[in-house]
Coordinates of C-alpha atoms and ligand atoms in Angstrom, one line a residue:
X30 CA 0.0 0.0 0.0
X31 CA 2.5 2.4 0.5
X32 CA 4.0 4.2 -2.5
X33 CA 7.6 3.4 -1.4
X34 CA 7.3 -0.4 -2.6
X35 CA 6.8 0.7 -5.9
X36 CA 9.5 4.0 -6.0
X37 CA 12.3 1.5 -4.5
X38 CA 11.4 -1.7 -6.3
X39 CA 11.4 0.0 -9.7
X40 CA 15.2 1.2 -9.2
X41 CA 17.7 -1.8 -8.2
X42 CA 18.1 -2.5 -4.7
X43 CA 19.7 0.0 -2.3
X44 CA 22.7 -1.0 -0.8
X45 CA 23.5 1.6 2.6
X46 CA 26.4 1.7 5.2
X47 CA 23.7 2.9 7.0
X48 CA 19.9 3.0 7.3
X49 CA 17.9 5.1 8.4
X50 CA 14.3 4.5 9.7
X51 CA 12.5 7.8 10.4
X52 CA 13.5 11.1 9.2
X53 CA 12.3 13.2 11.7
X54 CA 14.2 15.7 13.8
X55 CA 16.3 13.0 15.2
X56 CA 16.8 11.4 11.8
X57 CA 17.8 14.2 10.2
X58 CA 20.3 15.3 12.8
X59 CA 22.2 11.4 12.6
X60 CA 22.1 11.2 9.1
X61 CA 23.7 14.8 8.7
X62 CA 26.4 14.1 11.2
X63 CA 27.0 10.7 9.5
X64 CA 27.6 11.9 6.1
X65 CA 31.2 13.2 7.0
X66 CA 31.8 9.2 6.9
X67 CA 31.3 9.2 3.5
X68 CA 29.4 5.6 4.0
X69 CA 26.5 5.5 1.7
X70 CA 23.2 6.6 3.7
X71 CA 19.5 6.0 3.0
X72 CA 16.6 7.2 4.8
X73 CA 13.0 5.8 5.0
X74 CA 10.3 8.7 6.3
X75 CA 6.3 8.1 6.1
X76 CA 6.4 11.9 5.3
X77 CA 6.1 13.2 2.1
X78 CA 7.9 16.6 3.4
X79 CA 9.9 15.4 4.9
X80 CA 11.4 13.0 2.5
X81 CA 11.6 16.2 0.0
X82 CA 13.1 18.1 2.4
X83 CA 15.5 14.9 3.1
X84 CA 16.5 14.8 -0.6
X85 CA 16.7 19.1 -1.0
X86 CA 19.6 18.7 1.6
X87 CA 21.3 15.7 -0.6
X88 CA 20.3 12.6 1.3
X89 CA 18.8 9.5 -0.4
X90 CA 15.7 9.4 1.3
X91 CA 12.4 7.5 0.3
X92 CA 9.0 7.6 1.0
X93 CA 7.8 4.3 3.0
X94 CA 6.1 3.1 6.2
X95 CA 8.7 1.7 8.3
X96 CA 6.8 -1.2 9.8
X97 CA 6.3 -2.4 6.8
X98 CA 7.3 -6.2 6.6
X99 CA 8.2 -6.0 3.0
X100 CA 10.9 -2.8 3.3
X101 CA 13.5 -5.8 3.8
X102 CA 13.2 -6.7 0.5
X103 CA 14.2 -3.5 -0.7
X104 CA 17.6 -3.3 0.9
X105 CA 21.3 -5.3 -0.4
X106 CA 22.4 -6.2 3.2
X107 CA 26.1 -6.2 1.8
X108 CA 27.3 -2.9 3.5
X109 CA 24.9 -2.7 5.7
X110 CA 27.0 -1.5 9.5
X111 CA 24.0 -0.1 11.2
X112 CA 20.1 0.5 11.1
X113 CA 19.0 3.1 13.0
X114 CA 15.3 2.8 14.1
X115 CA 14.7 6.9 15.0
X116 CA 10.7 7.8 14.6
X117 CA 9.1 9.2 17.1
X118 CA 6.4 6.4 17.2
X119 CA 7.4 3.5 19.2
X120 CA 4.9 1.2 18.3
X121 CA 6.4 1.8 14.6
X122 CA 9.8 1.4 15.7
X123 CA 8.9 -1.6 17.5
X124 CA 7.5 -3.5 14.4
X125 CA 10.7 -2.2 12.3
X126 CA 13.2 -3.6 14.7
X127 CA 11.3 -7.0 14.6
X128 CA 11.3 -6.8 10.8
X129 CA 14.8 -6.6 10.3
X130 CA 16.7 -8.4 13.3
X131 CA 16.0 -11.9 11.7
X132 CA 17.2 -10.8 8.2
X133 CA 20.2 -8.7 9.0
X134 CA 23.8 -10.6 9.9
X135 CA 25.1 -10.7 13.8
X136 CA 27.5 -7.5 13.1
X137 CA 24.8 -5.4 11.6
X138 CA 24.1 -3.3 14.4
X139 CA 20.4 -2.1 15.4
X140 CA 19.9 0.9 17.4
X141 CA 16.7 2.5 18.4
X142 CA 14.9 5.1 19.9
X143 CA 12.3 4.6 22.7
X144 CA 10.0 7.5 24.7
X145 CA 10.1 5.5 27.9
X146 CA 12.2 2.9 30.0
X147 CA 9.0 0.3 29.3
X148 CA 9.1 0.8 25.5
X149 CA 13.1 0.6 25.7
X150 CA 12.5 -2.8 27.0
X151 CA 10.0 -3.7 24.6
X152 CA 12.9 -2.7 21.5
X153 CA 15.5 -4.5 23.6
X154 CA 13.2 -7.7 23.1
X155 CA 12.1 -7.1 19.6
X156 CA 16.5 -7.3 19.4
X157 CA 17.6 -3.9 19.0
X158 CA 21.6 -4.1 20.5
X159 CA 21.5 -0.2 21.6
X160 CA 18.1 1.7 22.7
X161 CA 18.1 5.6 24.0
X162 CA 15.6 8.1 25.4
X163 CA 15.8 10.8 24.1
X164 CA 14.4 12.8 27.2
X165 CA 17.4 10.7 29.4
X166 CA 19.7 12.1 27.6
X167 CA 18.8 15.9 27.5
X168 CA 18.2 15.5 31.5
X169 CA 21.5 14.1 32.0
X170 CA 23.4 16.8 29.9
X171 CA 21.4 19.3 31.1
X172 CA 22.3 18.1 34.7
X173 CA 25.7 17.3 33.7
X174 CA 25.8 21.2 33.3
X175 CA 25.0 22.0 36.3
X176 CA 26.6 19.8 38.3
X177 CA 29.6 21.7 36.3
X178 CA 28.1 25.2 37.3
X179 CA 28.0 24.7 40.7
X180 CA 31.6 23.3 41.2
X181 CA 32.9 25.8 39.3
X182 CA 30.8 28.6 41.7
X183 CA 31.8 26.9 44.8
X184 CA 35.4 26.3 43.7
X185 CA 35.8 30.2 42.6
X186 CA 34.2 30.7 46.6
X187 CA 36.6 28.3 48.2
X188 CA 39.2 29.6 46.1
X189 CA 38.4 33.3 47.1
X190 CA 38.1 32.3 51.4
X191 CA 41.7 31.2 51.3
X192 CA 42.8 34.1 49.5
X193 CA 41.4 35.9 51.8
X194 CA 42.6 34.1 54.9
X195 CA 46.6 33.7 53.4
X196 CA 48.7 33.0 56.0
X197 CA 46.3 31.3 58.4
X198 CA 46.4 28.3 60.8
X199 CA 43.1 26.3 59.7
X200 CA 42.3 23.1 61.8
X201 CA 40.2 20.2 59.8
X202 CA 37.9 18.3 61.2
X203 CA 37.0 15.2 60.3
X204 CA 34.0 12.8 61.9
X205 CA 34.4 10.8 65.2
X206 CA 35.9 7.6 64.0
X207 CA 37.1 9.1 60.9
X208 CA 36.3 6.7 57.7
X209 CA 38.8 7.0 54.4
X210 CA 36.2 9.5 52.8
X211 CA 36.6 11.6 55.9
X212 CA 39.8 11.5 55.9
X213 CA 41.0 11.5 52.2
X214 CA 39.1 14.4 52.1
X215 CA 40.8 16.6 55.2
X216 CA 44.0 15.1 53.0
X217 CA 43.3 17.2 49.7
X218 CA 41.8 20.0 51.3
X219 CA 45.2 20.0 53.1
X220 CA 46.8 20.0 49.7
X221 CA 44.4 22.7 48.5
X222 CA 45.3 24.7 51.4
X223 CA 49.0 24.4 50.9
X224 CA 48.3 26.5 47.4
X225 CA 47.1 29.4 49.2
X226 CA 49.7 29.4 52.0
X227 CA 47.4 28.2 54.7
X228 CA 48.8 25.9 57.2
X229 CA 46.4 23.0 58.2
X230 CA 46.3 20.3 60.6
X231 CA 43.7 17.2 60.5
X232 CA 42.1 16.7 63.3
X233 CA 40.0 13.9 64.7
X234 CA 38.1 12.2 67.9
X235 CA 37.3 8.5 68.4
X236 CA 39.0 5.9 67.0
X237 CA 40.3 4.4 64.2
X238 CA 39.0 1.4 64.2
X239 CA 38.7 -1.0 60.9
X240 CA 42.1 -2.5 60.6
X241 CA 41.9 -1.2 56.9
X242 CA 41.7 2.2 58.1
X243 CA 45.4 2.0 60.0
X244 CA 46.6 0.4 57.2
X245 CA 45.1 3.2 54.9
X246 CA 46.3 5.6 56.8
X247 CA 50.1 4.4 57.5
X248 CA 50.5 3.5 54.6
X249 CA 50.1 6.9 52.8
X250 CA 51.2 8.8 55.8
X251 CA 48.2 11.2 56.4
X252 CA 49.2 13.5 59.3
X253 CA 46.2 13.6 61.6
X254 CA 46.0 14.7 65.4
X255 CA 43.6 13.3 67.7
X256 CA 41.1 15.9 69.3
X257 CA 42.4 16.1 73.4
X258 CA 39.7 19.1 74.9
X259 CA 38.0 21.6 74.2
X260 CA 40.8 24.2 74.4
X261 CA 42.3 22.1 71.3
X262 CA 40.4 24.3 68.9
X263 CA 42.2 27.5 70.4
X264 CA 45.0 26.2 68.8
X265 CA 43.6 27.2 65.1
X266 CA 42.8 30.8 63.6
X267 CA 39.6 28.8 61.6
X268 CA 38.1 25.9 61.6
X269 CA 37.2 23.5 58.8
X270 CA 34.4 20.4 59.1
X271 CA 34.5 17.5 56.6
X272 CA 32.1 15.2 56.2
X273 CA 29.6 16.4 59.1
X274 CA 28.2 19.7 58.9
X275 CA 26.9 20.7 62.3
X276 CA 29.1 21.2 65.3
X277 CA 28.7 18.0 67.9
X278 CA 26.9 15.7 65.7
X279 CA 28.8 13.0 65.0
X280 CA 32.3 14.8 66.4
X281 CA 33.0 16.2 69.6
X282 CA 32.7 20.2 67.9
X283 CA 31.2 22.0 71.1
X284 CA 27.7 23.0 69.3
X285 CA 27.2 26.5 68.0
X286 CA 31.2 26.9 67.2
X287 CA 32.0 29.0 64.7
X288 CA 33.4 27.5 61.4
X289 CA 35.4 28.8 58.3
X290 CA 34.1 26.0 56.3
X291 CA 31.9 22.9 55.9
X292 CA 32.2 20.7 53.0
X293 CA 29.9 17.4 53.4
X294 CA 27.6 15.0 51.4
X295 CA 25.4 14.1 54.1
X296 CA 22.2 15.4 54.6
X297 CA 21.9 17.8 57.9
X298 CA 18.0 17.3 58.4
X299 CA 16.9 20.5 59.8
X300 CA 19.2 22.3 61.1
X301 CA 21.0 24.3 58.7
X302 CA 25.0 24.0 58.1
X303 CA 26.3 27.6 59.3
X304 CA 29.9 28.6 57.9
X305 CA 31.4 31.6 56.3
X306 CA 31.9 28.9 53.2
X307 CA 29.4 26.0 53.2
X308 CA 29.4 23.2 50.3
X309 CA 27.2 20.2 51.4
X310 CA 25.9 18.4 48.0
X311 CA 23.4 15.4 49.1
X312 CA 24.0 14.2 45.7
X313 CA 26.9 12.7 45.2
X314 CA 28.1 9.6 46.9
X315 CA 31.2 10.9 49.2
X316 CA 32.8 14.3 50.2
X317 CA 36.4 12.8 48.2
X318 CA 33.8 13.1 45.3
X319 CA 33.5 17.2 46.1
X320 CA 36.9 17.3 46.9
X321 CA 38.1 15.9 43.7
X322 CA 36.3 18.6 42.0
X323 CA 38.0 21.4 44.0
X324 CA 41.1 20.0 42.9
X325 CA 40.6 19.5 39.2
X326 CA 38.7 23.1 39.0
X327 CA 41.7 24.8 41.7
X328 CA 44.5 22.8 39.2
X329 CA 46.2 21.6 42.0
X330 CA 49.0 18.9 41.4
X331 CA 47.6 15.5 43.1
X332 CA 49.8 13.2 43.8
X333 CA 49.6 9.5 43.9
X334 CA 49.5 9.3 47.7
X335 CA 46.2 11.9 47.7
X336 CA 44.8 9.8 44.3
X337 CA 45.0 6.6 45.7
X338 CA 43.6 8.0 48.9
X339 CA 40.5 9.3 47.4
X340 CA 40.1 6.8 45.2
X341 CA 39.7 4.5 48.0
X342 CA 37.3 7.0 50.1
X343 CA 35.0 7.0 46.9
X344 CA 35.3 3.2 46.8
X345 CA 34.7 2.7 50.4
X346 CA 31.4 5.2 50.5
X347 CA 29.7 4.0 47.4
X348 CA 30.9 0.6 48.5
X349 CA 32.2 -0.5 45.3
X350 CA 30.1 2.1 43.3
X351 CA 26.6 0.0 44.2
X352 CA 25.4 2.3 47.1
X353 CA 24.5 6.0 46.5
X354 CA 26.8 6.5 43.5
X355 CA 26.2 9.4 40.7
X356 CA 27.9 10.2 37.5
X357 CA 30.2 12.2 39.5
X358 CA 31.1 9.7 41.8
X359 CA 32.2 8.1 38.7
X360 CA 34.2 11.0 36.8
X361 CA 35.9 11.8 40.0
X362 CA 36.9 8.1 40.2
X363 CA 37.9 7.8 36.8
X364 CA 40.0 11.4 36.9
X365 CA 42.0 9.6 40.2
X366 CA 42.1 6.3 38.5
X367 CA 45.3 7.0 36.5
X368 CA 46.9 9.1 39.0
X369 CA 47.0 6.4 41.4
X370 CA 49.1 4.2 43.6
X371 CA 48.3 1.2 43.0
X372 CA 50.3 -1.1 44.8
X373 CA 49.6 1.1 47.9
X374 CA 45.8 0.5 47.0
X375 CA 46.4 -3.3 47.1
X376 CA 48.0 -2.9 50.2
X377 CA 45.2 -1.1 51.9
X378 CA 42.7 -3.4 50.4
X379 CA 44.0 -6.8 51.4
X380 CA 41.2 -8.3 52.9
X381 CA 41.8 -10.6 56.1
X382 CA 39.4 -10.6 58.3
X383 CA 40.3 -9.7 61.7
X384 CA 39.7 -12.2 64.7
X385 CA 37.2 -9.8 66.6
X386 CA 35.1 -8.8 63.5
X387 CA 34.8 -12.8 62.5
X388 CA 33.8 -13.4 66.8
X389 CA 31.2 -10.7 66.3
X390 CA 29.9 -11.4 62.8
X391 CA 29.9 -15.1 64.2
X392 CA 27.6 -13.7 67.9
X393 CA 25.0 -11.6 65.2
X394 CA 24.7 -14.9 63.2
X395 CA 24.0 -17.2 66.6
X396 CA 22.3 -14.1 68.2
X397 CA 19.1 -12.8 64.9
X398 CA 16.1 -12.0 65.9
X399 CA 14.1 -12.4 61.8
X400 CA 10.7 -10.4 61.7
X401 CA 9.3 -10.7 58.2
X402 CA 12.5 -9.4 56.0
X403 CA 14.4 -7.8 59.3
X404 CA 17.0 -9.4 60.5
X405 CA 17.9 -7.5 64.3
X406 CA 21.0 -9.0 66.2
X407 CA 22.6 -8.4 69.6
X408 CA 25.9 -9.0 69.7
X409 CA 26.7 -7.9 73.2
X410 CA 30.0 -6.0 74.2
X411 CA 32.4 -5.1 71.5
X412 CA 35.6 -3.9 71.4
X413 CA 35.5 -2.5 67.8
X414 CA 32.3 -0.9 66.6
X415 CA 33.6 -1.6 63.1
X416 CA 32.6 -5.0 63.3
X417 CA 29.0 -3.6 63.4
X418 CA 28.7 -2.4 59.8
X419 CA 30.5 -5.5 58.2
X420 CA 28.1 -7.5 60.0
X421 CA 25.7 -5.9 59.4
X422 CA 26.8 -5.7 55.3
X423 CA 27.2 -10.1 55.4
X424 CA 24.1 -10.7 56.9
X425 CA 22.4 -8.9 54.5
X426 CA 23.3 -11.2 51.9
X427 CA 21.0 -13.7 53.5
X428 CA 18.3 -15.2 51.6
X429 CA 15.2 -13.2 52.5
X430 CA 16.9 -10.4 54.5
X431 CA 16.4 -6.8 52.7
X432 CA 17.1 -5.2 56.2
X433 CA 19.8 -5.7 59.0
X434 CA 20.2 -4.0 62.2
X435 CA 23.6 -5.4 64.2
X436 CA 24.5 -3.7 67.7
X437 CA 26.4 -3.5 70.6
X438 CA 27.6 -2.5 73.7
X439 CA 31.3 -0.1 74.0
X440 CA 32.0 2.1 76.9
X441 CA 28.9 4.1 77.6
X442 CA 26.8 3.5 74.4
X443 CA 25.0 1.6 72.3
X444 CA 26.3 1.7 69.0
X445 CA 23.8 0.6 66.4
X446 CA 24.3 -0.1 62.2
X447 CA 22.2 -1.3 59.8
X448 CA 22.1 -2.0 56.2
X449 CA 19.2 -2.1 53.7
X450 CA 18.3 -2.8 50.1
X451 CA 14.6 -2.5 49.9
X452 CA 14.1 0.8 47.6
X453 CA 10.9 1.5 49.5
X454 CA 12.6 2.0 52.9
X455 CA 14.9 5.0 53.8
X456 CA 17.2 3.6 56.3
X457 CA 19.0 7.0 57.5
X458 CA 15.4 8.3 58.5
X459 CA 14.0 5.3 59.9
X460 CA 17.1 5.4 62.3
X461 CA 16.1 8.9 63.1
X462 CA 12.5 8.0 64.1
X463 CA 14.0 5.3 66.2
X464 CA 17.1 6.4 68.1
X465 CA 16.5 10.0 67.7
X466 CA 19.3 12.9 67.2
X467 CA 22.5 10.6 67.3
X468 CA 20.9 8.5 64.1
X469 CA 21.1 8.7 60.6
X470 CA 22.2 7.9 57.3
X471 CA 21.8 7.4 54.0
X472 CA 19.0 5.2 52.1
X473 CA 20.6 2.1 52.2
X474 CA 23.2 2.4 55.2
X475 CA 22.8 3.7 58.4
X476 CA 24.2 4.2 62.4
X477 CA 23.2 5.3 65.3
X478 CA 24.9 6.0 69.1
X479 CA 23.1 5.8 72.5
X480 CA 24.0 6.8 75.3
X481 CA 23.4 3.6 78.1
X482 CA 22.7 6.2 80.6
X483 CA 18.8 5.4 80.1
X484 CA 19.3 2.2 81.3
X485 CA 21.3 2.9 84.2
X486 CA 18.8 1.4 86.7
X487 CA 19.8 -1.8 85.8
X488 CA 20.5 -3.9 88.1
X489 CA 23.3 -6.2 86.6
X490 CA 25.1 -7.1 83.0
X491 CA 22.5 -9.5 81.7
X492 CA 19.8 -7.5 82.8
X493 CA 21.2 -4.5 80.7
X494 CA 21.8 -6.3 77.6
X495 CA 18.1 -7.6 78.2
X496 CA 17.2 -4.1 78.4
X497 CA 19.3 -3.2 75.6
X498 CA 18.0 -5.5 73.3
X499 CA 14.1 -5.0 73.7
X500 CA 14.5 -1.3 73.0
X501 CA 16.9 -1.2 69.9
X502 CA 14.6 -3.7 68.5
X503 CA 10.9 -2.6 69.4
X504 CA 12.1 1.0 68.5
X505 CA 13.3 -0.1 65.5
X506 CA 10.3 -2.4 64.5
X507 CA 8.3 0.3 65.6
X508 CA 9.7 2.8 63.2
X509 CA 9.8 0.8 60.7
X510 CA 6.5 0.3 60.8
X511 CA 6.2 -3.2 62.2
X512 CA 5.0 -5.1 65.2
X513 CA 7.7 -6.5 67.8
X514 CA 6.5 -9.9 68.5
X515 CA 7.0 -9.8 72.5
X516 CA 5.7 -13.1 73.0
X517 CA 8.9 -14.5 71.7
X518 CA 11.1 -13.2 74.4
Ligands
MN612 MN1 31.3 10.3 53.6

């Protein structure tokens, strides 16, 4: 029926590099850029106009419906690379990529355009190799661009507050029990600092626990000093805070202290970061992500000590790139990639288990407590909260476990941490509702401390644990939207 069979049939056969299906915006665009391949092209439009507009510009184009079963016959396969599938109507693109797939050769690649993720899967069935939305694409450049905007204003702002503040003794402050984002990061802003004649010194309560993180940080030789009082932060003409935002949450920053400047990924909840030069950007996967920017943006000379050391904070906070990670968790990884140490890497990495964190992954295994998909266990006094969280991470694995909630007794507190991979549940605020203040996170990974002075009526050690136990877990159930089952105790 349509008039194409008739206008190709009568000529030979056509024989393209590359075809064509829909000559619409999209069409028109690839075939232009295409033709400085010098590869013979042909076009197939439905439109009259548009195929005389086609041929105005040059291009072989010819009238016909693309669906149409019989347009294969039209076509010499011999140089065929590529068929591009490009109308706007997916239903028609559908049909073509089914038409062609069983008569074109294993190398001829099909790629296709879709409006939706659902109709990208329907093209990927109907065998199309490579399928794009168009709508994907122009979000992601567009926030590509922005992303890009915003670096470069913060960076110009960073750059501008040491400039300002040559000369200066600034103090960095990393999180209680500083992680290798935490501290990778206080590392290049040390280097960044250095440009501008600042002096700097990293500074950090707690402990560092996670036999990787020793290793980490002896092994690159990261100057950091452990917070001893109060009066410490006398010592310093400004302060810096990395990877916590406000003053005694999550480090031992007396609260309301004023700060020269806060660079974080974590989201603060309500109260609102206060600094002379605040960058907290919830989305991206790690403040080394951030900090990689600064660098690239400031041009300062990374070396591959700092490279390795971010590249492992980015690593460690995305775990791997599966948890929270963006495109520019990604470019920052790829930018440090090359610049790395990667025997030192290796080093850090190596990854023996220590003896506690196998006793306490071994007490949450004896110790769960499953209701529905949660898995809660006590393991009693620990030495090492880092044991939590890669408890916490293995159990999770578990066949029919999407959440995990591992804690334990050290000094004064209870020290909670739980992992999740159920998209419906936000983990970080669930810990909130639950444990309050000291509690947070991110979607899929969370923490919480609590002070033990609640329970101080307790009469001996079993009793306390007993204590312990029913409120981490009925808080948390409770949160979560879920009934304990007290019967079982
Ligand atoms: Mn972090």
């Amino acid at each position: 029926m349509p008039p194409a069979q008739k206008s190709v049939d009568s000529v030979k056969k056509l024989k393209p590099g590359y075809l064509i299906l829909g000559g619409g915006i999209i069409g028109f665009a690839v075939a232009k850029d295409l033709r400085k391949n010098e590869k013979e092209i042909i076009v197939f439009d439905v439109d009259k106009a548009r195929v005389e507009t086609l041929r105005q510009d040059g291009f072989n184009a010819f009238l016909g419906d693309i669906s149409d079963p019989t347009l294969v016959n039209s076509i010499d396969f011999k140089n065929l690379i590529c068929v591009a599938v490009l109308s706007s109507d997916d239903n028609a693109n559908i049909k073509a990529v089914s038409n062609f797939k069983p008569v074109v050769s294993e190398s001829v690649r099909i790629i296709a355009r879709a409006s939706d993720g659902l109709k990208k899967e329907e093209l990927v069935a109907a065998g199309a190799n490579y399928v794009f939305v168009p709508p994907k694409i122009v979000s992601n450049t567009v926030v590509e661009y922005l992303d890009m905007m915003e670096t470069k204003h913060s960076g110009n702002r960073l750059a501008s507050w040491l400039e300002d503040h040559r000369g200066i003794k600034l103090g960095i402050i990393l999180h209680d029990n500083p992680d290798p984002d935490a501290i990778s990061s206080g590392f290049a802003l040390m280097e960044i600092a250095k440009k501008y004649g600042v002096s700097t010194e990293i500074l950090y309560d707690g402990k560092i626990g996670h036999h990787e993180n020793k290793a980490f940080i002896n092994l690159l030789s990261i100057p950091m000093t452990k917070i001893t009082g109060v009066d410490c932060y006398d010592r310093y003409d400004k302060l810096a805070m990395i990877d916590c935002s406000i003053p005694g949450v999550n480090n031992s920053v007396p609260a309301g202290k004023h700060l020269g400047i806060i660079i974080d990924h974590h989201s603060h909840g309500d109260i609102e970061p206060n600094a002379e030069f605040v960058d907290v950007r919830t989305n991206v996967g790690s403040s080394a992500t951030i900090l990689t920017k600064y660098l690239q943006q400031m041009d300062v000379t990374v070396s591959k000590e700092l490279a390795a050391a971010l590249l492992y904070g980015i690593r460690t906070d995305t775990n791997d790139f599966r948890r929270n990670t963006t495109s520019a968790d990604f470019a920052a990884a790829s930018f440090l990639h090359p610049l790395s140490d990667h025997d030192l890497l290796a080093q850090v990495e190596t990854p023996s288990m220590s003896v506690e964190t196998l006793d306490v992954l071994g007490d949450a295994i004896r110790n769960r407590e499953v209701v529905g998909t949660c898995l809660l266990s006590n393991v009693g006094v620990i030495r090492n909260r880092d044991a939590l969280p890669q408890a916490a991470d293995y159990l999770l694995t578990m066949e029919g476990i999407s959440t995990t909630v591992i804690f334990g007794i050290m000094d004064d507190n209870i020290y909670v941490s739980a992992r999740n991979d159920d998209i419906r549940v936000h983990l970080g605020d669930v810990m909130r509702q639950a444990f309050g203040e000291n509690a947070g996170g991110h979607p899929t990974a969370a923490g919480a401390k609590i002070s033990l002075g609640v329970f101080s009526s307790a009469k001996d050690k079993h009793t306390l644990q007993k204590l312990v136990e029913e409120s981490v877990v009925k808080r948390f159930l409770m949160a979560m939207g879920m009934e304990s089952d007290d019967d079982d105790e």
